[in-house]
mmCIF file of C-alpha atoms and ligand atoms in Angstrom:
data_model
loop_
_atom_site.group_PDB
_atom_site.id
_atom_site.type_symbol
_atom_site.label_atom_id
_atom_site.label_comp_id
_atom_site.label_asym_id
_atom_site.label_seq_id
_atom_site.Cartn_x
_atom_site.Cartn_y
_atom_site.Cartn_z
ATOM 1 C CA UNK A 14 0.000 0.000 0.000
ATOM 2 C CA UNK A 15 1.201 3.642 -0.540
ATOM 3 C CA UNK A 16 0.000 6.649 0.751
ATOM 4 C CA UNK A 17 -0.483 9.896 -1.809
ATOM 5 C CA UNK A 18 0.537 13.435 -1.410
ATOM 6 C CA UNK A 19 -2.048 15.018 -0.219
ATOM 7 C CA UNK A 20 -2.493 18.574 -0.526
ATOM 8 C CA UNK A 21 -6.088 18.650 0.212
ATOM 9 C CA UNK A 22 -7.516 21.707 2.093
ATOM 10 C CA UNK A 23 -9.803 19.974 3.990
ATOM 11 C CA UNK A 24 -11.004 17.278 4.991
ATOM 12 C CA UNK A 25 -7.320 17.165 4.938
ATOM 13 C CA UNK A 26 -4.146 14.517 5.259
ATOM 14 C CA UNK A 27 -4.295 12.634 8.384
ATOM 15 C CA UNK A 28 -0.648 11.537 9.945
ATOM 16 C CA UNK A 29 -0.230 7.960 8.821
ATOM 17 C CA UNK A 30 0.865 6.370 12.323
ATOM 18 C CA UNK A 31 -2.754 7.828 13.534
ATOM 19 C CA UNK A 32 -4.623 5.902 10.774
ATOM 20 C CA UNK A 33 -3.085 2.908 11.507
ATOM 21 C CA UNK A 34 -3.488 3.200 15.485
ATOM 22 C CA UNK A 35 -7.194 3.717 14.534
ATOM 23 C CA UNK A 36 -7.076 0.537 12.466
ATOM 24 C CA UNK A 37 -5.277 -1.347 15.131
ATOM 25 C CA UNK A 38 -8.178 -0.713 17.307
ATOM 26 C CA UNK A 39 -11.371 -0.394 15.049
ATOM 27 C CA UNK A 40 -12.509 -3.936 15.762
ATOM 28 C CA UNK A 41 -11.422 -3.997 19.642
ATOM 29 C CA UNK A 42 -10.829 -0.571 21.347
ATOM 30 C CA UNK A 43 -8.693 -1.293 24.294
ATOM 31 C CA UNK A 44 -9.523 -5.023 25.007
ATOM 32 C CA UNK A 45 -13.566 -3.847 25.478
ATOM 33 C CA UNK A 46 -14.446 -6.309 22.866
ATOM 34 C CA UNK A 47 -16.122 -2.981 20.549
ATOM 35 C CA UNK A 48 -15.164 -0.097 18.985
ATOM 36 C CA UNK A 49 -14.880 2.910 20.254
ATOM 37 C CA UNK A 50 -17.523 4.074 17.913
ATOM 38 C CA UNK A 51 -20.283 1.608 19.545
ATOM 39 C CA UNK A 52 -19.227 2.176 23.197
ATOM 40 C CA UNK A 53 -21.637 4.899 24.977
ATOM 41 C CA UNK A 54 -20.676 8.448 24.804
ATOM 42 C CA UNK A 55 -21.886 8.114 29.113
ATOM 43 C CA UNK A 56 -19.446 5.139 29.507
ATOM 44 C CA UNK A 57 -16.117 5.970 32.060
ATOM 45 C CA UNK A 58 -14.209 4.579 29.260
ATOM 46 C CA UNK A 59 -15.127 7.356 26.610
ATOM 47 C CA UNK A 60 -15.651 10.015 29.531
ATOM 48 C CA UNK A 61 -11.719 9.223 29.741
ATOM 49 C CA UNK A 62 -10.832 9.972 25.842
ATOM 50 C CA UNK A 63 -12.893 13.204 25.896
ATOM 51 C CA UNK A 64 -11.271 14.147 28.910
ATOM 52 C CA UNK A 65 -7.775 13.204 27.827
ATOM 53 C CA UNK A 66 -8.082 15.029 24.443
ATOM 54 C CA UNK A 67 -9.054 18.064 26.078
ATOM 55 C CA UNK A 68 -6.413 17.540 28.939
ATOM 56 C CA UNK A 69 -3.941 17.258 25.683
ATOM 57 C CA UNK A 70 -5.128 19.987 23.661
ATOM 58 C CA UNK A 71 -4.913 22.112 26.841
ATOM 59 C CA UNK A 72 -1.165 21.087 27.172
ATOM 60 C CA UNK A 73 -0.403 22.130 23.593
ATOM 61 C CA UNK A 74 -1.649 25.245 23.470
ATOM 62 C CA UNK A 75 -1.426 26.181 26.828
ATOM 63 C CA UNK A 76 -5.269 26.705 27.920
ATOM 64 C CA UNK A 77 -5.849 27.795 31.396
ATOM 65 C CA UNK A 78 -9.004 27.421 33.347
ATOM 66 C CA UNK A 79 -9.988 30.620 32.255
ATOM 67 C CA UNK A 80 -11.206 28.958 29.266
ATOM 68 C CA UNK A 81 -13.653 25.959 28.773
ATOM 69 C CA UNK A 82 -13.184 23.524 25.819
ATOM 70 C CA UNK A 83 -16.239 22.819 23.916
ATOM 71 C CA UNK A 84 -16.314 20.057 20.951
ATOM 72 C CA UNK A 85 -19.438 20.791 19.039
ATOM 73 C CA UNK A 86 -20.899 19.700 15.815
ATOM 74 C CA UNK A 87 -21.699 21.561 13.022
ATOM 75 C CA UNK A 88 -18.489 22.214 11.499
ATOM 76 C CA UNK A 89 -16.730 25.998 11.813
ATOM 77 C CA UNK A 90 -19.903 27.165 9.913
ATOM 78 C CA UNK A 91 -22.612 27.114 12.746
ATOM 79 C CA UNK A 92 -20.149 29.127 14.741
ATOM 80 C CA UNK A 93 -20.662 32.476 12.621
ATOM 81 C CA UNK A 94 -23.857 31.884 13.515
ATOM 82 C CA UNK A 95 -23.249 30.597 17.065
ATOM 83 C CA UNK A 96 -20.702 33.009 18.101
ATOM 84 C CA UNK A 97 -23.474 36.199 17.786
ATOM 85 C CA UNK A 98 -26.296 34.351 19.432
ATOM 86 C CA UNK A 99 -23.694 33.551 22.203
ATOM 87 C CA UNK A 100 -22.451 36.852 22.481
ATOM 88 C CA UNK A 101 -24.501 39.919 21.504
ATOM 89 C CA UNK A 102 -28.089 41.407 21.383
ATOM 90 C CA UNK A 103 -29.632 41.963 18.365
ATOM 91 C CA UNK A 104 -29.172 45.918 18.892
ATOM 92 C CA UNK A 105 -25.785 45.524 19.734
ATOM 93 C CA UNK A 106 -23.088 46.577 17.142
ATOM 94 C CA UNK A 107 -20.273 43.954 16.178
ATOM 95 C CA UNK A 108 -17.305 44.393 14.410
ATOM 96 C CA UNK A 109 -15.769 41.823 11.949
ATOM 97 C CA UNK A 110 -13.054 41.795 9.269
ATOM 98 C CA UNK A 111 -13.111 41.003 6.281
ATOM 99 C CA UNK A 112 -10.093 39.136 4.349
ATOM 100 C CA UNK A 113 -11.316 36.741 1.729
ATOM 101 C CA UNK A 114 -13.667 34.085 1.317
ATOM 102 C CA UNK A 115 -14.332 32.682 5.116
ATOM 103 C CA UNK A 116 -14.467 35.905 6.906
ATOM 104 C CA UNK A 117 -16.813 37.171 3.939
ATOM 105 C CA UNK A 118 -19.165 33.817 4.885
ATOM 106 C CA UNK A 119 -18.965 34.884 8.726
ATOM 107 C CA UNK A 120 -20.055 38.423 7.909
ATOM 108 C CA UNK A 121 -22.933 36.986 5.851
ATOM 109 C CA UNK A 122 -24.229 35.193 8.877
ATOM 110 C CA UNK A 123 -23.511 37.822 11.698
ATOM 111 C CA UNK A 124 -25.957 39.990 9.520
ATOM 112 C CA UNK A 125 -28.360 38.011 9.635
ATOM 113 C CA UNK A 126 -28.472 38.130 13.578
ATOM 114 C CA UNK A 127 -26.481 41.580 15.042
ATOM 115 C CA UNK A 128 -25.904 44.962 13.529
ATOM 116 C CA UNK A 129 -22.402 44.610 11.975
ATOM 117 C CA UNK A 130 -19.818 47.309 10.828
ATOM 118 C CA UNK A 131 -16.840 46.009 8.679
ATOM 119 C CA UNK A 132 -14.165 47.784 10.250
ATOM 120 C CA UNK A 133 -11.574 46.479 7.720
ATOM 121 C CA UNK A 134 -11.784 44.995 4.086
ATOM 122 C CA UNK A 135 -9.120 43.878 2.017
ATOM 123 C CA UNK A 136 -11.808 42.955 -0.872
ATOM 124 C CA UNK A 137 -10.299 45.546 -3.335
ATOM 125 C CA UNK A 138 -7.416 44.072 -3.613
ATOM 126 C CA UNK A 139 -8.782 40.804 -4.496
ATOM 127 C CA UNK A 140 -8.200 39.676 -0.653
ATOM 128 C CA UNK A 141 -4.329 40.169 -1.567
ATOM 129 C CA UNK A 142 -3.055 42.131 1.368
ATOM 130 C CA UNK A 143 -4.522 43.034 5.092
ATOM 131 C CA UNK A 144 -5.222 46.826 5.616
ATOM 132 C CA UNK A 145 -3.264 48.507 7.904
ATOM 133 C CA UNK A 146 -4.430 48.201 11.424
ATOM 134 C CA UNK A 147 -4.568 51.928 12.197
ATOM 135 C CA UNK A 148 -6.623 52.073 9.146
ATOM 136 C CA UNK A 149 -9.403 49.965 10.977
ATOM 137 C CA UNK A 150 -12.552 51.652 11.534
ATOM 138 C CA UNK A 151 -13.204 50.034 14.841
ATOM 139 C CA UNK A 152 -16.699 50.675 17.023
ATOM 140 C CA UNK A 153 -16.825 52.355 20.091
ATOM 141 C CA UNK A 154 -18.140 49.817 23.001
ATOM 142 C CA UNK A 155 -18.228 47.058 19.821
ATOM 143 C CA UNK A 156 -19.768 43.484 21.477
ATOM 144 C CA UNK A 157 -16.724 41.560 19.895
ATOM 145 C CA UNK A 158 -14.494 41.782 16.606
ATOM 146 C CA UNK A 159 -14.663 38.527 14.604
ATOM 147 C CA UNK A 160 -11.653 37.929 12.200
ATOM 148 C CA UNK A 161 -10.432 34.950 10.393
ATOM 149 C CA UNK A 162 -6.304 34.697 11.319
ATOM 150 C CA UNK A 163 -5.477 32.671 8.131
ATOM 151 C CA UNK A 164 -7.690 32.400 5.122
ATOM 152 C CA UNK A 165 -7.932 28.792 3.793
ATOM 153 C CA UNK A 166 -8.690 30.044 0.267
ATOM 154 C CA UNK A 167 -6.674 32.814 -0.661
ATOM 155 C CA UNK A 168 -3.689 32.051 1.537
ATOM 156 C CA UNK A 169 -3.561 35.049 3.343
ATOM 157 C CA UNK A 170 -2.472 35.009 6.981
ATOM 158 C CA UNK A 171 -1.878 37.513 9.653
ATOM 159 C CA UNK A 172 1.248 37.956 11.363
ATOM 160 C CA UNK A 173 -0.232 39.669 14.003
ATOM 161 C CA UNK A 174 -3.719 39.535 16.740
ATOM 162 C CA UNK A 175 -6.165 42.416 16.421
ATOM 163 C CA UNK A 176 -5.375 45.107 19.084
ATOM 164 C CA UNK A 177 -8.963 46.252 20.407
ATOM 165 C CA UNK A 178 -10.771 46.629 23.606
ATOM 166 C CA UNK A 179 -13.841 44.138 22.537
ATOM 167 C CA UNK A 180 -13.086 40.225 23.023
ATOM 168 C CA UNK A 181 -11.354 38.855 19.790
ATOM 169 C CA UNK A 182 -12.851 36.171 17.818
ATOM 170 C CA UNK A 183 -11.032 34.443 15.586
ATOM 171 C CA UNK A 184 -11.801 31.475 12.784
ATOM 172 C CA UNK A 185 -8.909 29.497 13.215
ATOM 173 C CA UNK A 186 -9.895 26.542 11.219
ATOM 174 C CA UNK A 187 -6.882 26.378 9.211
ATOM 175 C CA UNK A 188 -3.987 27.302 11.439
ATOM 176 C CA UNK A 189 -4.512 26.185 15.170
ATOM 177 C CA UNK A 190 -2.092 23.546 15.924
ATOM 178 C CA UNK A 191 0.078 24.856 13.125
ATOM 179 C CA UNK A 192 2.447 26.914 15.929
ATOM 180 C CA UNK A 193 2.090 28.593 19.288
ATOM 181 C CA UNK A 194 0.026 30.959 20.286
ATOM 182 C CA UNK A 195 -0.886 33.082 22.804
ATOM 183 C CA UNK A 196 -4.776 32.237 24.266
ATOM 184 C CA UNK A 197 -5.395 34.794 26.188
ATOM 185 C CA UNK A 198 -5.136 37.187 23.764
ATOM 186 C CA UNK A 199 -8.550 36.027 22.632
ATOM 187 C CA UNK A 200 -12.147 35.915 24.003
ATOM 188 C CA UNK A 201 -13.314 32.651 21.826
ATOM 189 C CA UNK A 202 -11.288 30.529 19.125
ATOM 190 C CA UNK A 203 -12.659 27.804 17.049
ATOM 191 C CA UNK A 204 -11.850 25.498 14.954
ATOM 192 C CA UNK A 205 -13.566 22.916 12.237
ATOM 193 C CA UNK A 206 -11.617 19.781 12.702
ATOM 194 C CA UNK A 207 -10.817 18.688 9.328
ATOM 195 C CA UNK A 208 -7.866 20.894 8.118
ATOM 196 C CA UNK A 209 -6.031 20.316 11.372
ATOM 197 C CA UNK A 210 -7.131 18.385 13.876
ATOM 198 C CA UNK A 211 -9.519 15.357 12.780
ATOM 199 C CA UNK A 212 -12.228 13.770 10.665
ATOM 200 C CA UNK A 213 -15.150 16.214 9.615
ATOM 201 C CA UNK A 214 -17.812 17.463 11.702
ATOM 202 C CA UNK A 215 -16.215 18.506 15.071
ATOM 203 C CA UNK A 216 -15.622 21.910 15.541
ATOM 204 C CA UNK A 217 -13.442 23.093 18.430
ATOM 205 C CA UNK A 218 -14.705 25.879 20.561
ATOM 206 C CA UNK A 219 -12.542 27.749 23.157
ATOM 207 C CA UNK A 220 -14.681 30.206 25.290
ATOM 208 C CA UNK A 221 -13.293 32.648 27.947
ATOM 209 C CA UNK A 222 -15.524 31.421 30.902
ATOM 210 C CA UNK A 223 -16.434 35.026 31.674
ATOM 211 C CA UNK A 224 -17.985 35.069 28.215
ATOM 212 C CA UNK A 225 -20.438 32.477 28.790
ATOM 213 C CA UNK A 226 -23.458 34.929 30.583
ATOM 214 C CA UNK A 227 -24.257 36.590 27.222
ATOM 215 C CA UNK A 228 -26.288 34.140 25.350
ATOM 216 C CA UNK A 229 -29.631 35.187 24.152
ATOM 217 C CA UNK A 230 -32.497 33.711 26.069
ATOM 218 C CA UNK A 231 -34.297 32.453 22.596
ATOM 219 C CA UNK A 232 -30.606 31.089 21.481
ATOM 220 C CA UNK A 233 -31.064 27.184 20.066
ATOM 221 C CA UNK A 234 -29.937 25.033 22.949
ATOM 222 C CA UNK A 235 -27.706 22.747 20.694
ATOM 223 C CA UNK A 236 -25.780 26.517 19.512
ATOM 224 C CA UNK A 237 -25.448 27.580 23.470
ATOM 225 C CA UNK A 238 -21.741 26.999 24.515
ATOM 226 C CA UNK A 239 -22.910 27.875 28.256
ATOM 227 C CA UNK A 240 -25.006 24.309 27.645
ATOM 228 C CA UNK A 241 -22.700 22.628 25.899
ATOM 229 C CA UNK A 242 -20.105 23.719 28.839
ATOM 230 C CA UNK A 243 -22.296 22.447 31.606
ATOM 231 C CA UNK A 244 -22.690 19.491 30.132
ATOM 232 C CA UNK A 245 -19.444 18.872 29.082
ATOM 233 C CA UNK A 246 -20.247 18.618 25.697
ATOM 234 C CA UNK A 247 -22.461 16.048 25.985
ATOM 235 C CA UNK A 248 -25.842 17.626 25.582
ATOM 236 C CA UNK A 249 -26.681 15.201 23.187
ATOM 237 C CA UNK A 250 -24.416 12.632 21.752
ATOM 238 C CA UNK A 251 -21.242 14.406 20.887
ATOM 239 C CA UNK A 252 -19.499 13.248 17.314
ATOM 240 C CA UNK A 253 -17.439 10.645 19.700
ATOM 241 C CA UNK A 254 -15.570 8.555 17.095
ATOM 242 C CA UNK A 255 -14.204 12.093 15.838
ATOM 243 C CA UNK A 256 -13.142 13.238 19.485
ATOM 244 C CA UNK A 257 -11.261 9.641 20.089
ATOM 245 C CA UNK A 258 -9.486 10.421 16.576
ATOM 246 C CA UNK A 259 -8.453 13.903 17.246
ATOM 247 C CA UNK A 260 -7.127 13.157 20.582
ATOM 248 C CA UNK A 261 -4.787 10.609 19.135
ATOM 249 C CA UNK A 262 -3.617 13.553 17.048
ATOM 250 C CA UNK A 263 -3.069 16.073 19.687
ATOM 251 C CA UNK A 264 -0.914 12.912 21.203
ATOM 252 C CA UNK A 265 0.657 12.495 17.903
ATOM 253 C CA UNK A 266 1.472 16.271 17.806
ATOM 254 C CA UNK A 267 3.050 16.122 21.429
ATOM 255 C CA UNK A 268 5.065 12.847 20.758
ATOM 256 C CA UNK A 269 7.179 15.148 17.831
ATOM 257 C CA UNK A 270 7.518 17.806 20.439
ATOM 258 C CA UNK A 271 4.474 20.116 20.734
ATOM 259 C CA UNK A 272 3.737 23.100 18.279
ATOM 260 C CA UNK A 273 7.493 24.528 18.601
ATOM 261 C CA UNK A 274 8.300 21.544 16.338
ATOM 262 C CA UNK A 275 5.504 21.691 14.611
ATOM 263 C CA UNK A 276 6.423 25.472 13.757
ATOM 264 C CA UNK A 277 9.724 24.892 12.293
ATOM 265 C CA UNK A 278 8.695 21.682 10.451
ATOM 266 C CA UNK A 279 5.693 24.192 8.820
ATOM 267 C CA UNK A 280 8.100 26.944 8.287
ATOM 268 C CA UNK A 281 10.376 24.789 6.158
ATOM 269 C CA UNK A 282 7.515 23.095 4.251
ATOM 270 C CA UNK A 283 6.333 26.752 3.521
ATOM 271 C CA UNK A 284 9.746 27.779 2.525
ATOM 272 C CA UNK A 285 10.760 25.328 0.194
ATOM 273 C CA UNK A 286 7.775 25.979 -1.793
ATOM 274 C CA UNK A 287 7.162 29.840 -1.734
ATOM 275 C CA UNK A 288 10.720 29.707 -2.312
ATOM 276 C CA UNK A 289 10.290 27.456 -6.005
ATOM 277 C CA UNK A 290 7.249 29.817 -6.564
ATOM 278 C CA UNK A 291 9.727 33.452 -6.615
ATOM 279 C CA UNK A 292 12.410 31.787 -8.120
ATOM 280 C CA UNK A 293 10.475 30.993 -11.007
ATOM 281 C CA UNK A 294 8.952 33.102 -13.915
ATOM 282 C CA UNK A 295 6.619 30.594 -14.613
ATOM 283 C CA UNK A 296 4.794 30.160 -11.069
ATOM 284 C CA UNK A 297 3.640 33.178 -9.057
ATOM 285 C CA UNK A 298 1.577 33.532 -6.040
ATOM 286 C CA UNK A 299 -0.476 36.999 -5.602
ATOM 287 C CA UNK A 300 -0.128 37.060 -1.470
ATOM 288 C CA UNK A 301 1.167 40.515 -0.103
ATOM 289 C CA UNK A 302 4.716 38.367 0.895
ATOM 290 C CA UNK A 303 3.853 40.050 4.750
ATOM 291 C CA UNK A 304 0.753 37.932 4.837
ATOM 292 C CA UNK A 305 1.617 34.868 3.118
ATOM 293 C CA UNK A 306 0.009 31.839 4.886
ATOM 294 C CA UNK A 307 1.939 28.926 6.468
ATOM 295 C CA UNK A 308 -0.575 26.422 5.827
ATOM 296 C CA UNK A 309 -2.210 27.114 1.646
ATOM 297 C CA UNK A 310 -0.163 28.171 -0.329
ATOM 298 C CA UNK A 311 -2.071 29.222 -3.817
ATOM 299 C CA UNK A 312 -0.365 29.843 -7.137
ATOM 300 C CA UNK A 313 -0.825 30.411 -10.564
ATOM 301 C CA UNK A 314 0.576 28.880 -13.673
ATOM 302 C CA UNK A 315 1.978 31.371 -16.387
ATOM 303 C CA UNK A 316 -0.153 30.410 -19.220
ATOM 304 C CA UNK A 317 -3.306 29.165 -17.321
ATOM 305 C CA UNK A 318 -4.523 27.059 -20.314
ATOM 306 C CA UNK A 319 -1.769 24.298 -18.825
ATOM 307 C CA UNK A 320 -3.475 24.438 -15.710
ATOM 308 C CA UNK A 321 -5.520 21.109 -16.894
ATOM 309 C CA UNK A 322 -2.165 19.540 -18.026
ATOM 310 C CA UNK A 323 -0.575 20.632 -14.479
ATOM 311 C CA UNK A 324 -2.793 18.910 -12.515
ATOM 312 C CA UNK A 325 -3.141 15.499 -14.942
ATOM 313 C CA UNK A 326 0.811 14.989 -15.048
ATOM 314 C CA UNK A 327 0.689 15.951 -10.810
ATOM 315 C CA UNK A 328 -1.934 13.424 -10.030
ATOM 316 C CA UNK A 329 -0.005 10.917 -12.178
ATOM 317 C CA UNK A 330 2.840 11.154 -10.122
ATOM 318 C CA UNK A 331 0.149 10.631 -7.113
ATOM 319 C CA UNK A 332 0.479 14.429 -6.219
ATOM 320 C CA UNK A 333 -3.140 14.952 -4.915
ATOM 321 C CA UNK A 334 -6.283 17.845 -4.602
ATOM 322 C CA UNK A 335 -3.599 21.006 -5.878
ATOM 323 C CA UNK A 336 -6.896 22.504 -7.841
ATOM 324 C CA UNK A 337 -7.187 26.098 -6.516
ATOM 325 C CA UNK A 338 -10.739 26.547 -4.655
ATOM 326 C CA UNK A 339 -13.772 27.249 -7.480
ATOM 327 C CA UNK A 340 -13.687 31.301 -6.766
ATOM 328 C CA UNK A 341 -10.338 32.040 -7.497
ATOM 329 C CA UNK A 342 -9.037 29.268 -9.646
ATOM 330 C CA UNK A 343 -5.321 28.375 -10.441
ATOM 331 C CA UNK A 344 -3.808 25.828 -7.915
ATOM 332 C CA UNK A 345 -3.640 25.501 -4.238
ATOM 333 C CA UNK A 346 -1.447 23.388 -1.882
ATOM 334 C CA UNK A 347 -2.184 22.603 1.627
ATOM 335 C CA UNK A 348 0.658 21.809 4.194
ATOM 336 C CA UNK A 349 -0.747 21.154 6.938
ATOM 337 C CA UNK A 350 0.788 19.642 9.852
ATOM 338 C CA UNK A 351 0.007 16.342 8.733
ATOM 339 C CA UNK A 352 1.936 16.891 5.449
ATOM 340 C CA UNK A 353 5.449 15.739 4.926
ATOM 341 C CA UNK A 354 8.207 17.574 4.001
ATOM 342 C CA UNK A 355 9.057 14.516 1.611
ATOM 343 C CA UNK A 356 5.604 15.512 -0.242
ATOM 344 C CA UNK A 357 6.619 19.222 -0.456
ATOM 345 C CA UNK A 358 9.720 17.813 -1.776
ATOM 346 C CA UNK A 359 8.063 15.931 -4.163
ATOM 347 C CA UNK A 360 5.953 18.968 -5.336
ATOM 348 C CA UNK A 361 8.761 21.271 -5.399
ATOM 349 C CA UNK A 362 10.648 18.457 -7.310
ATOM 350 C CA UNK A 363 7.445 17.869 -10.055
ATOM 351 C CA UNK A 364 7.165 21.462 -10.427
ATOM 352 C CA UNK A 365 10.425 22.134 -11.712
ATOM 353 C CA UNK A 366 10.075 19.247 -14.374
ATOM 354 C CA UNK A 367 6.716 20.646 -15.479
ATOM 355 C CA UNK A 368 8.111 24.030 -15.892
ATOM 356 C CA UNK A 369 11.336 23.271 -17.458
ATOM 357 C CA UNK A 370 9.032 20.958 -20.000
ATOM 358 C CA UNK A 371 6.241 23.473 -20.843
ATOM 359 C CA UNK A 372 7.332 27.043 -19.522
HETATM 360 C C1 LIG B 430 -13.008 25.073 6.206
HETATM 361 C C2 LIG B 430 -13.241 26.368 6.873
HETATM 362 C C3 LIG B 430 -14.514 26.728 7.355
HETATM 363 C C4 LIG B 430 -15.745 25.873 7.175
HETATM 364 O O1 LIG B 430 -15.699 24.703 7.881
HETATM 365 P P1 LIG B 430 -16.964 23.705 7.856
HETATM 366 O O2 LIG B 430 -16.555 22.639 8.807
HETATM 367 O O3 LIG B 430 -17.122 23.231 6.454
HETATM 368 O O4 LIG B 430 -18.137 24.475 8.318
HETATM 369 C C5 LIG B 430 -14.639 27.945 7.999
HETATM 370 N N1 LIG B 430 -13.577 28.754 8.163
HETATM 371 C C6 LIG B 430 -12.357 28.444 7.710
HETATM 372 C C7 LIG B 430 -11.217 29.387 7.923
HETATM 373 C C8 LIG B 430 -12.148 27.236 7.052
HETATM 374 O O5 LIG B 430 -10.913 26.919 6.607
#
């Protein structure tokens, strides 16, 4: 058996020693005769993995009690709608940013539920570059600002956290885990699983306790993290078989030395292949070089008519998913933790063939 490249942006690679852990213990989870799949989500025995992942998760990214842990369902998309129904009242003013695709999907939804003012927009500039934050037209006595830190679509990251007086919120669906960072700099962060984390359908949700009173009474009881904290996430029957499988990758991420490591194996990964990208004539990549994400990296062939040709001869050599999202086309590679820097190698290493062939 061999494993692709695989530069999907989500659901995303897995690490391979986690897949086969899982498969060591699909039929027979811990001697219990069962999977953990069919074991009750009530039982001490998955009460232990829940707890364990968070305990893990808590030790990577250095979570005090300050902060409960919530897994819910409903991917990072119910949270645009959760995190205003948790947080302000309908009258209340909000401020979000707005730097490409996700953060324009978040702003859809808060609409729908708060006043919003857009206190930054990089939309001009094709969601190229991050305004300046003194630019920011920031609201006086705001409920929260909501911003996405790295932009899954167009690449774009920031190299810095939002300075304001309101609680930050932050999307971080496609960078937590990728490096350190600081917590309590932020009110809430989540997190769909699937770029970074685990299987589909979990979303992590990190809550500063004192945030938890401001839910509106009418809020559904499945989107209310105050619920879902006092019941430890088990409300109703949390997504357990995606919990087990993330907590085996926060133990994977800790066994190769916590998100230090992780940093500088993402930082190389990133390097080699921005660095391919500028030293070629053929490949470019449209990210203001200040804001260039760690984790998708999109570029752009020279004569876009061999974009078919690129990614036939790249799937051939079992390079997988580099097909740029649908709304901005060209290609895009994923790196996320889970992605070795043998595969960027082997990218980096196509990539020079295909230009030396057809550029
Ligand atoms: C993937 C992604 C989402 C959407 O996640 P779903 O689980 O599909 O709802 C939201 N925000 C960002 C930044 C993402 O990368």
């Amino acid at each position: 058996m061999t494993r692709a490249h695989n530069f999907c942006a989500g659901p995303a690679a897995l690490p391979a020693e986690v897949l086969q852990r899982v498969q060591s213990e699909l039929l027979d989870w811990q001697g219990m005769g069962a999977s953990v799949m069919e074991l009750s989500h009530r039982s001490p025995e998955f009460v232990d993995v829940a707890e364990r992942a968070e305990q893990a998760l808590r030790r990577l990214l250095g979570i005090n009690d300050d902060y409960v842990v919530l897994f819910q369902q409903g991917g990072a998309s119910q949270q645009f709608a959760s995190v205003p129904l948790n947080l302000a009242r309908a009258d209340d003013t909000v401020d979000q940013v707005v730097t490409g695709q996700w953060s324009k999907k978040a702003l859809a939804e808060g609409k729908r539920h708060v006043s919003v003012n857009v206190a930054s927009t990089s939309e001009d500039s094709n969601f190229s570059t991050i305004q300046s934050e003194s630019e920011w037209a920031l609201t006086e006595g705001a409920a929260y600002l909501h911003y996405c830190p790295n932009e899954t679509i167009g690449g774009l990251e920031f190299n810095f956290v939002p300075e304001t007086g309101a609680p930050v919120i932050a999307d971080m669906s496609s960078t937590i885990l990728s490096r350190p960072i600081d917590v309590s700099r932020f009110g809430v962060i989540y997190a769909g699983a699937q770029k970074n984390i685990g299987p589909a359908g979990l979303c992590l949700v990190i809550v500063k306790r004192d945030l938890l009173g401001r839910a509106r009474a009418e809020i559904p009881a499945m989107l209310s993290w105050k619920i879902a904290a006092d019941n430890d996430s088990m409300y109703n029957t949390p997504p357990t078989f995606a919990m087990y499988l993330s907590g085996l990758v926060f133990d994977w991420i800790e066994a190769k030395g916590g998100l230090i490591a992780m940093q500088a194996l993402n930082e190389k990964k990133a390097s080699t292949l921005y660095n391919v990208i500028d030293a070629s004539g053929f490949y470019s990549n449209p990210v203001d070089v200040r804001y260039r994400s760690l984790m998708n990296v999109p570029f752009t062939l020279a004569d876009a008519s061999l974009d078919k040709l690129f990614l036939e001869e790249a799937e051939a050599e079992q390079l997988l998913n580099l097909k740029g999202h649908r709304s901005v086309g060209g290609m895009r590679a994923s790196i996320y933790n889970a992605v070795e820097q043998s595969s960027v190698d082997a990218l980096c290493d196509f990539m020079h063939r295909f230009e030396t062939k057809y550029g």
